[in-house]
Amino acid sequence: MNLLDVQSITMQFGGLKAVDQLSFQIGQGELIGLIGPNGAGKTTVFNMLTGVYQPTQGDVLFDGKSLIGLKPFQISALGMTRTFQNIRLFKELSVLDNVMVAGSRDISYGFFSSVLKTAKYLREEKELREKSLNLLSIFGLDKHATDEAGSLPYGQQRRLEIIRALATNPKLICLDEPAAGMNHNETHRLMETIAKIRQDFKLTVLLIEHDMKLVMGICERIVVLDHGCKIEEGPPVQIQSSAKVIEAYLGTDEDLQGGH
Amino acid sequence: MKILLQSMKTPLITFLVLLGIGLFIDIGVNAYIQLILIYILINMILAMSLNLVNGYTGQFSLGHAGFMATGAYTSAYLSTLIPVPAGGLQIFSFLLFAVCGGTMAALAGLVVGLPSLRLKGDYLAIVTLGFGEIIRVVLLNTSAVGGARGMYGISGPTDWTLGEWTVSKFVTGYSHAIFWVLVCFFTLWRLIRSSHGRAFLSVREDEVAAESMGVNTTQTKVRAFVLSSFFAGVAGSIFAHYANYLNPSSFSFMRSVDAVIMVVLGGMGSLTGSIVAAMFITIVPEALRPLQEILGVDIRMVIYSLSLVLLMILRPKGLFGTTEITDIIQWLKRKMSPGASR
Ligand SMILES: Nc1ncnc2c1ncn2[C@@H]1O[C@H](COP(=O)(O)OP(=O)(O)OP(=O)(O)O)[C@@H](O)[C@H]1O
Ligand SMILES: [Mg+2]
């Protein structure tokens, strides 16, 4: 069975169809790329999958369960998580607290336990703290655990967002342009990290990137969006040579002439 | 059990120390200053509890006076039904009244918070503002609690004897107030440092991200709001029984604004700040009273407002920002330690 089954979802913003009857599937353990030029509707797809927006039409099945009508925190609890294109960390909280917020589902102590500092509170807090520090150390951020998240350099903020997403114990992680604003070297290292965590955490990954070359290396299959519609889907080789994709990215001859 | 005792150690010691200080205040200062002191304690509870909503959870409530009134009137009305026993037992009835007043305010908080906190944006400010006014108008027109004349002769703390000792009205009222200040302080302090508290903070920082990371943001906001209302109700109860008199005009919009000023002045997200600001806001207008007598005109409000404006210009994040007294102590320790000078 597919882990994620997107069935003909549409997102209408007033007169604009940001996503138009999009369908695709992701199997357990796959690494899928979602690409397309600026404004193609990629982020909107993520927002629909994770419950930030409700699709105007269509259905999304995750682990066989429909996500329609669920709120983001409920979808997160089912095991789907994400990062944001424009970094959305809890800027004034410490790096560690950012991760611990996301780990709150590991906590079962109640209100009075935390006020009375019961044994259960102390134990669960300690476990969550250790687990979070452990996650941070995998990405080399444990040295910055007590720093304010907003004070980290850009690249580390991007990594912290991935760590925070991992702390929710996901099955599927959706990464929205994780390499945006990074130079070639940083991007390369990030892609290696993604491949590594995918193995270590037995994750399924859905990766948005609008730089086509970048995803070619690591994705098994790529879905290409343009103007909200899926124009192509297949392995990297097929995408690379697809006339439709090249056209979407470079524009037709007419467009080029019109632009001058 | 051992862990529980250990966790209660600091609150208990603090309580005893403050109680000891209270015994000195009892003989050392006059009744007027004692009254101001109780008002400071009440304002501390108001400021800290409002900080939970406006500071830590990043919402904006403008109706704290309404919840305070709910607690005050509930508590005062209850004391007409349940007579307060003489002697030391009176403390328990005041505790009971405070819990009931707080619970009623918390229920009101739930009713107000559920619909308005589900929406994003500043609906809460508008709805709470309306709520505060509605409560005041309802009280004005309810003859069972005195209407516009107010409610007189509310039973309050009285002197009582413990063996040889006479425990004064002030000490009884003071220890009750101190008790709740500490319950409020330690509850919030510890809650903020737990998973529940991190949820509050994450909502303040970024609601969309918090929700996506598994935080039920609506529930989190409602929880903060209900708890905040509870303590506002408790503050109202203490006020009712110490002043022995309630009038709807004590719970006007200006009292809500005062509470917001205390939170902003002290620092959104600093309990230490709320405590200091509560002292400042209560003392300054009183301290300026003699000036009025000399000059013959009431320029208190002018000075008071000017000093607030000045403070906000010099320290836009409030006196303390988000730092707490413990951060300052740690910083001082690092400075003082011999290794640091080199
Ligand atoms: N909340 C919204 N309301 C109205 N229009 C929106 C909204 N969100 C997105 N859009 C529009 O939908 C279209 C798709 O936007 P989207 O952000 O999904 O594109 P994208 O593929 O992620 O682009 P980029 O590569 O620039 O990130 C754009 O035209 C955008 O203006
Ligand atoms: Mg995007």
CSV table of C-alpha atoms in Angstrom, one decimal, chain A:
chain,number,residue,atom,x,y,z
A,1,MET,CA,0.0,0.0,0.0
A,2,ASN,CA,1.2,3.5,-0.7
A,3,LEU,CA,2.1,5.7,2.3
A,4,LEU,CA,0.7,8.8,0.7
A,5,ASP,CA,-2.1,8.8,-2.0
A,6,VAL,CA,-2.9,12.2,-3.3
A,7,GLN,CA,-6.2,12.0,-5.3
A,8,SER,CA,-6.9,14.8,-7.6
A,9,ILE,CA,-6.6,17.7,-5.2
A,10,THR,CA,-7.4,21.2,-6.3
A,11,MET,CA,-6.8,24.5,-4.5
A,12,GLN,CA,-8.7,27.5,-5.6
A,13,PHE,CA,-7.8,31.0,-4.4
A,14,GLY,CA,-10.6,33.2,-5.7
A,15,GLY,CA,-10.2,33.0,-9.4
A,16,LEU,CA,-6.8,31.4,-9.3
A,17,LYS,CA,-6.3,27.6,-9.4
A,18,ALA,CA,-3.0,27.3,-7.6
A,19,VAL,CA,-3.2,23.5,-7.8
A,20,ASP,CA,-5.4,21.8,-10.4
A,21,GLN,CA,-6.5,18.2,-10.0
A,22,LEU,CA,-3.1,16.9,-8.9
A,23,SER,CA,-2.6,13.2,-8.2
A,24,PHE,CA,0.5,11.3,-7.2
A,25,GLN,CA,1.5,8.4,-4.9
A,26,ILE,CA,4.4,7.9,-2.6
A,27,GLY,CA,5.4,4.4,-1.5
A,28,GLN,CA,7.0,3.5,1.8
A,29,GLY,CA,10.6,4.6,2.0
A,30,GLU,CA,10.7,6.5,-1.3
A,31,LEU,CA,12.4,9.8,-1.9
A,32,ILE,CA,10.3,11.8,-4.3
A,33,GLY,CA,11.0,15.2,-5.8
A,34,LEU,CA,8.4,17.8,-6.4
A,35,ILE,CA,9.7,20.4,-8.8
A,36,GLY,CA,8.4,23.2,-11.0
A,37,PRO,CA,9.1,26.9,-11.8
A,38,ASN,CA,8.3,29.7,-9.4
A,39,GLY,CA,4.6,30.0,-8.5
A,40,ALA,CA,3.9,26.5,-9.9
A,41,GLY,CA,2.0,25.6,-6.7
A,42,LYS,CA,4.5,23.4,-4.9
A,43,THR,CA,4.2,25.1,-1.5
A,44,THR,CA,0.5,25.1,-1.9
A,45,VAL,CA,0.6,21.3,-2.3
A,46,PHE,CA,2.5,21.0,1.0
A,47,ASN,CA,0.0,23.3,2.8
A,48,MET,CA,-2.8,21.0,1.6
A,49,LEU,CA,-1.0,17.8,2.7
A,50,THR,CA,-0.2,19.1,6.1
A,51,GLY,CA,-3.6,20.7,6.8
A,52,VAL,CA,-2.6,24.3,6.7
A,53,TYR,CA,-5.1,24.7,3.8
A,54,GLN,CA,-8.1,22.5,3.1
A,55,PRO,CA,-8.2,21.4,-0.6
A,56,THR,CA,-11.2,22.7,-2.5
A,57,GLN,CA,-11.6,19.3,-4.0
A,58,GLY,CA,-10.0,15.9,-3.9
A,59,ASP,CA,-8.7,13.6,-1.2
A,60,VAL,CA,-5.5,12.8,0.5
A,61,LEU,CA,-4.9,9.4,2.0
A,62,PHE,CA,-2.0,8.9,4.4
A,63,ASP,CA,-1.5,5.4,5.6
A,64,GLY,CA,-4.9,4.6,4.2
A,65,LYS,CA,-6.6,7.3,6.3
A,66,SER,CA,-8.1,10.5,4.8
A,67,LEU,CA,-6.6,13.7,6.0
A,68,ILE,CA,-9.4,15.9,4.8
A,69,GLY,CA,-10.8,18.0,7.7
A,70,LEU,CA,-7.9,17.3,10.0
A,71,LYS,CA,-5.9,20.0,11.6
A,72,PRO,CA,-2.1,20.3,11.2
A,73,PHE,CA,-1.4,19.1,14.7
A,74,GLN,CA,-3.5,16.0,14.1
A,75,ILE,CA,-1.8,15.3,10.8
A,76,SER,CA,1.5,15.7,12.6
A,77,ALA,CA,0.4,13.1,15.2
A,78,LEU,CA,-0.3,10.7,12.3
A,79,GLY,CA,3.3,10.9,11.2
A,80,MET,CA,3.6,13.6,8.5
A,81,THR,CA,5.8,16.6,9.2
A,82,ARG,CA,7.3,19.4,7.2
A,83,THR,CA,9.8,22.3,7.0
A,84,PHE,CA,9.0,25.7,5.7
A,85,GLN,CA,10.3,27.5,2.6
A,86,ASN,CA,10.7,30.7,4.6
A,87,ILE,CA,12.2,29.4,7.8
A,88,ARG,CA,9.7,29.4,10.6
A,89,LEU,CA,11.6,28.6,13.7
A,90,PHE,CA,10.5,29.7,17.2
A,91,LYS,CA,13.1,32.4,17.0
A,92,GLU,CA,13.3,33.6,20.6
A,93,LEU,CA,13.4,30.2,22.1
A,94,SER,CA,16.5,28.2,22.6
A,95,VAL,CA,17.7,25.7,19.9
A,96,LEU,CA,16.9,22.9,22.4
A,97,ASP,CA,13.4,24.2,23.2
A,98,ASN,CA,12.6,24.4,19.5
A,99,VAL,CA,13.3,20.6,19.3
A,100,MET,CA,11.5,19.9,22.6
A,101,VAL,CA,8.3,21.6,21.5
A,102,ALA,CA,8.1,19.2,18.6
A,103,GLY,CA,8.7,16.3,20.9
A,104,SER,CA,5.7,17.1,23.0
A,105,ARG,CA,3.9,13.9,21.9
A,106,ASP,CA,6.4,11.9,23.9
A,107,ILE,CA,5.1,13.6,27.0
A,108,SER,CA,2.2,12.2,29.1
A,109,TYR,CA,2.6,14.1,32.4
A,110,GLY,CA,-0.2,16.5,33.2
A,111,PHE,CA,-0.6,20.0,34.3
A,112,PHE,CA,-0.3,19.2,38.1
A,113,SER,CA,2.7,16.9,37.5
A,114,SER,CA,4.7,19.8,36.0
A,115,VAL,CA,3.7,22.2,38.8
A,116,LEU,CA,4.5,19.7,41.6
A,117,LYS,CA,7.6,18.4,39.7
A,118,THR,CA,6.6,14.7,40.2
A,119,ALA,CA,8.8,11.8,39.5
A,120,LYS,CA,7.0,11.3,36.2
A,121,TYR,CA,7.6,14.9,35.2
A,122,LEU,CA,11.3,14.7,36.0
A,123,ARG,CA,11.7,11.4,34.2
A,124,GLU,CA,9.9,12.3,31.0
A,125,GLU,CA,11.5,15.7,30.8
A,126,LYS,CA,15.0,14.1,31.1
A,127,GLU,CA,14.2,11.6,28.4
A,128,LEU,CA,12.9,14.2,26.0
A,129,ARG,CA,15.9,16.4,26.7
A,130,GLU,CA,18.3,13.6,26.0
A,131,LYS,CA,16.5,12.5,22.9
A,132,SER,CA,16.4,16.1,21.6
A,133,LEU,CA,20.1,16.7,22.4
A,134,ASN,CA,20.9,13.4,20.6
A,135,LEU,CA,19.0,14.6,17.5
A,136,LEU,CA,20.9,17.9,17.7
A,137,SER,CA,24.3,16.1,17.9
A,138,ILE,CA,23.5,14.1,14.7
A,139,PHE,CA,23.5,17.4,12.9
A,140,GLY,CA,26.3,19.0,14.9
A,141,LEU,CA,24.1,21.5,16.6
A,142,ASP,CA,24.4,20.3,20.2
A,143,LYS,CA,27.0,22.9,20.9
A,144,HIS,CA,24.4,25.5,20.2
A,145,ALA,CA,21.6,23.9,22.3
A,146,THR,CA,21.2,26.9,24.6
A,147,ASP,CA,21.6,29.6,21.9
A,148,GLU,CA,18.6,31.5,20.7
A,149,ALA,CA,17.4,29.9,17.5
A,150,GLY,CA,17.1,33.2,15.7
A,151,SER,CA,20.8,33.9,16.4
A,152,LEU,CA,22.0,30.9,14.4
A,153,PRO,CA,23.5,31.5,10.9
A,154,TYR,CA,21.2,30.8,8.0
A,155,GLY,CA,22.4,27.3,7.1
A,156,GLN,CA,22.1,26.1,10.7
A,157,GLN,CA,18.6,27.5,10.9
A,158,ARG,CA,17.6,25.4,7.9
A,159,ARG,CA,19.2,22.3,9.6
A,160,LEU,CA,17.4,23.1,12.9
A,161,GLU,CA,14.1,23.1,11.1
A,162,ILE,CA,14.8,19.6,9.8
A,163,ILE,CA,15.8,18.4,13.3
A,164,ARG,CA,12.6,20.0,14.7
A,165,ALA,CA,10.6,18.1,12.1
A,166,LEU,CA,12.3,14.9,12.9
A,167,ALA,CA,11.5,15.3,16.6
A,168,THR,CA,7.8,14.7,15.9
A,169,ASN,CA,8.7,11.0,15.0
A,170,PRO,CA,7.5,11.3,11.4
A,171,LYS,CA,7.0,8.6,8.8
A,172,LEU,CA,6.9,11.1,6.0
A,173,ILE,CA,8.9,14.4,6.0
A,174,CYS,CA,8.1,17.1,3.5
A,175,LEU,CA,11.0,19.5,2.8
A,176,ASP,CA,10.2,22.8,1.2
A,177,GLU,CA,13.3,24.0,-0.7
A,178,PRO,CA,15.7,23.1,2.1
A,179,ALA,CA,18.7,24.3,0.1
A,180,ALA,CA,17.2,27.7,-0.8
A,181,GLY,CA,19.9,30.4,-0.3
A,182,MET,CA,22.7,27.9,0.2
A,183,ASN,CA,25.9,27.8,-1.9
A,184,HIS,CA,26.9,24.8,-4.0
A,185,ASN,CA,29.0,23.1,-1.2
A,186,GLU,CA,26.3,23.6,1.5
A,187,THR,CA,23.7,22.3,-0.8
A,188,HIS,CA,25.8,19.2,-1.6
A,189,ARG,CA,26.3,18.5,2.1
A,190,LEU,CA,22.6,19.0,2.8
A,191,MET,CA,21.6,16.5,0.1
A,192,GLU,CA,24.0,14.0,1.7
A,193,THR,CA,22.4,14.6,5.1
A,194,ILE,CA,18.9,14.1,3.7
A,195,ALA,CA,20.0,10.8,2.2
A,196,LYS,CA,21.5,9.8,5.5
A,197,ILE,CA,18.6,10.6,7.8
A,198,ARG,CA,16.3,8.9,5.3
A,199,GLN,CA,18.2,5.7,6.0
A,200,ASP,CA,18.7,6.2,9.7
A,201,PHE,CA,15.2,7.1,10.5
A,202,LYS,CA,13.6,4.8,7.8
A,203,LEU,CA,11.9,7.9,6.5
A,204,THR,CA,9.9,8.6,3.4
A,205,VAL,CA,10.8,12.0,1.9
A,206,LEU,CA,9.0,14.4,-0.3
A,207,LEU,CA,11.4,17.1,-1.5
A,208,ILE,CA,10.5,20.4,-3.1
A,209,GLU,CA,13.2,22.1,-5.2
A,210,HIS,CA,13.0,24.4,-8.0
A,211,ASP,CA,16.6,23.9,-9.0
A,212,MET,CA,16.2,20.8,-11.2
A,213,LYS,CA,19.8,19.6,-11.3
A,214,LEU,CA,19.9,19.4,-7.6
A,215,VAL,CA,17.2,16.8,-7.1
A,216,MET,CA,18.2,14.7,-10.1
A,217,GLY,CA,21.0,13.2,-8.0
A,218,ILE,CA,19.0,11.9,-5.1
A,219,CYS,CA,15.4,11.4,-6.1
A,220,GLU,CA,14.1,8.2,-7.4
A,221,ARG,CA,11.1,9.7,-9.0
A,222,ILE,CA,10.1,13.3,-9.7
A,223,VAL,CA,6.8,15.0,-10.1
A,224,VAL,CA,6.8,18.2,-12.2
A,225,LEU,CA,4.3,20.9,-11.6
A,226,ASP,CA,3.6,23.9,-13.8
A,227,HIS,CA,0.7,26.4,-13.3
A,228,GLY,CA,-0.8,24.0,-10.8
A,229,CYS,CA,-0.9,21.0,-13.1
A,230,LYS,CA,1.2,17.9,-13.2
A,231,ILE,CA,3.0,18.0,-16.5
A,232,GLU,CA,5.3,15.1,-16.0
A,233,GLU,CA,6.2,12.3,-13.6
A,234,GLY,CA,9.0,9.8,-13.8
A,235,PRO,CA,12.6,8.9,-13.0
A,236,PRO,CA,15.2,11.7,-13.3
A,237,VAL,CA,16.5,10.6,-16.8
A,238,GLN,CA,13.0,10.8,-18.2
A,239,ILE,CA,12.4,14.2,-16.6
A,240,GLN,CA,15.7,15.6,-17.9
A,241,SER,CA,14.8,14.8,-21.5
A,242,SER,CA,11.1,15.7,-21.4
A,243,ALA,CA,10.2,18.4,-23.8
A,244,LYS,CA,7.3,19.6,-21.7
A,245,VAL,CA,9.6,20.1,-18.7
A,246,ILE,CA,12.2,22.0,-20.6
A,247,GLU,CA,9.4,24.1,-22.0
A,248,ALA,CA,8.0,24.9,-18.6
A,249,TYR,CA,11.4,25.9,-17.3
A,250,LEU,CA,12.7,27.8,-20.3
A,251,GLY,CA,9.4,29.0,-21.8
A,252,THR,CA,8.4,28.5,-25.4
A,253,ASP,CA,10.0,30.4,-28.3
A,254,GLU,CA,7.0,32.7,-28.3
A,255,ASP,CA,7.4,33.5,-24.6
A,256,LEU,CA,11.1,34.3,-25.2
A,257,GLN,CA,10.2,36.6,-28.1
A,258,GLY,CA,7.4,38.2,-26.1
A,259,GLY,CA,9.8,39.0,-23.3
A,260,HIS,CA,12.0,41.1,-25.5
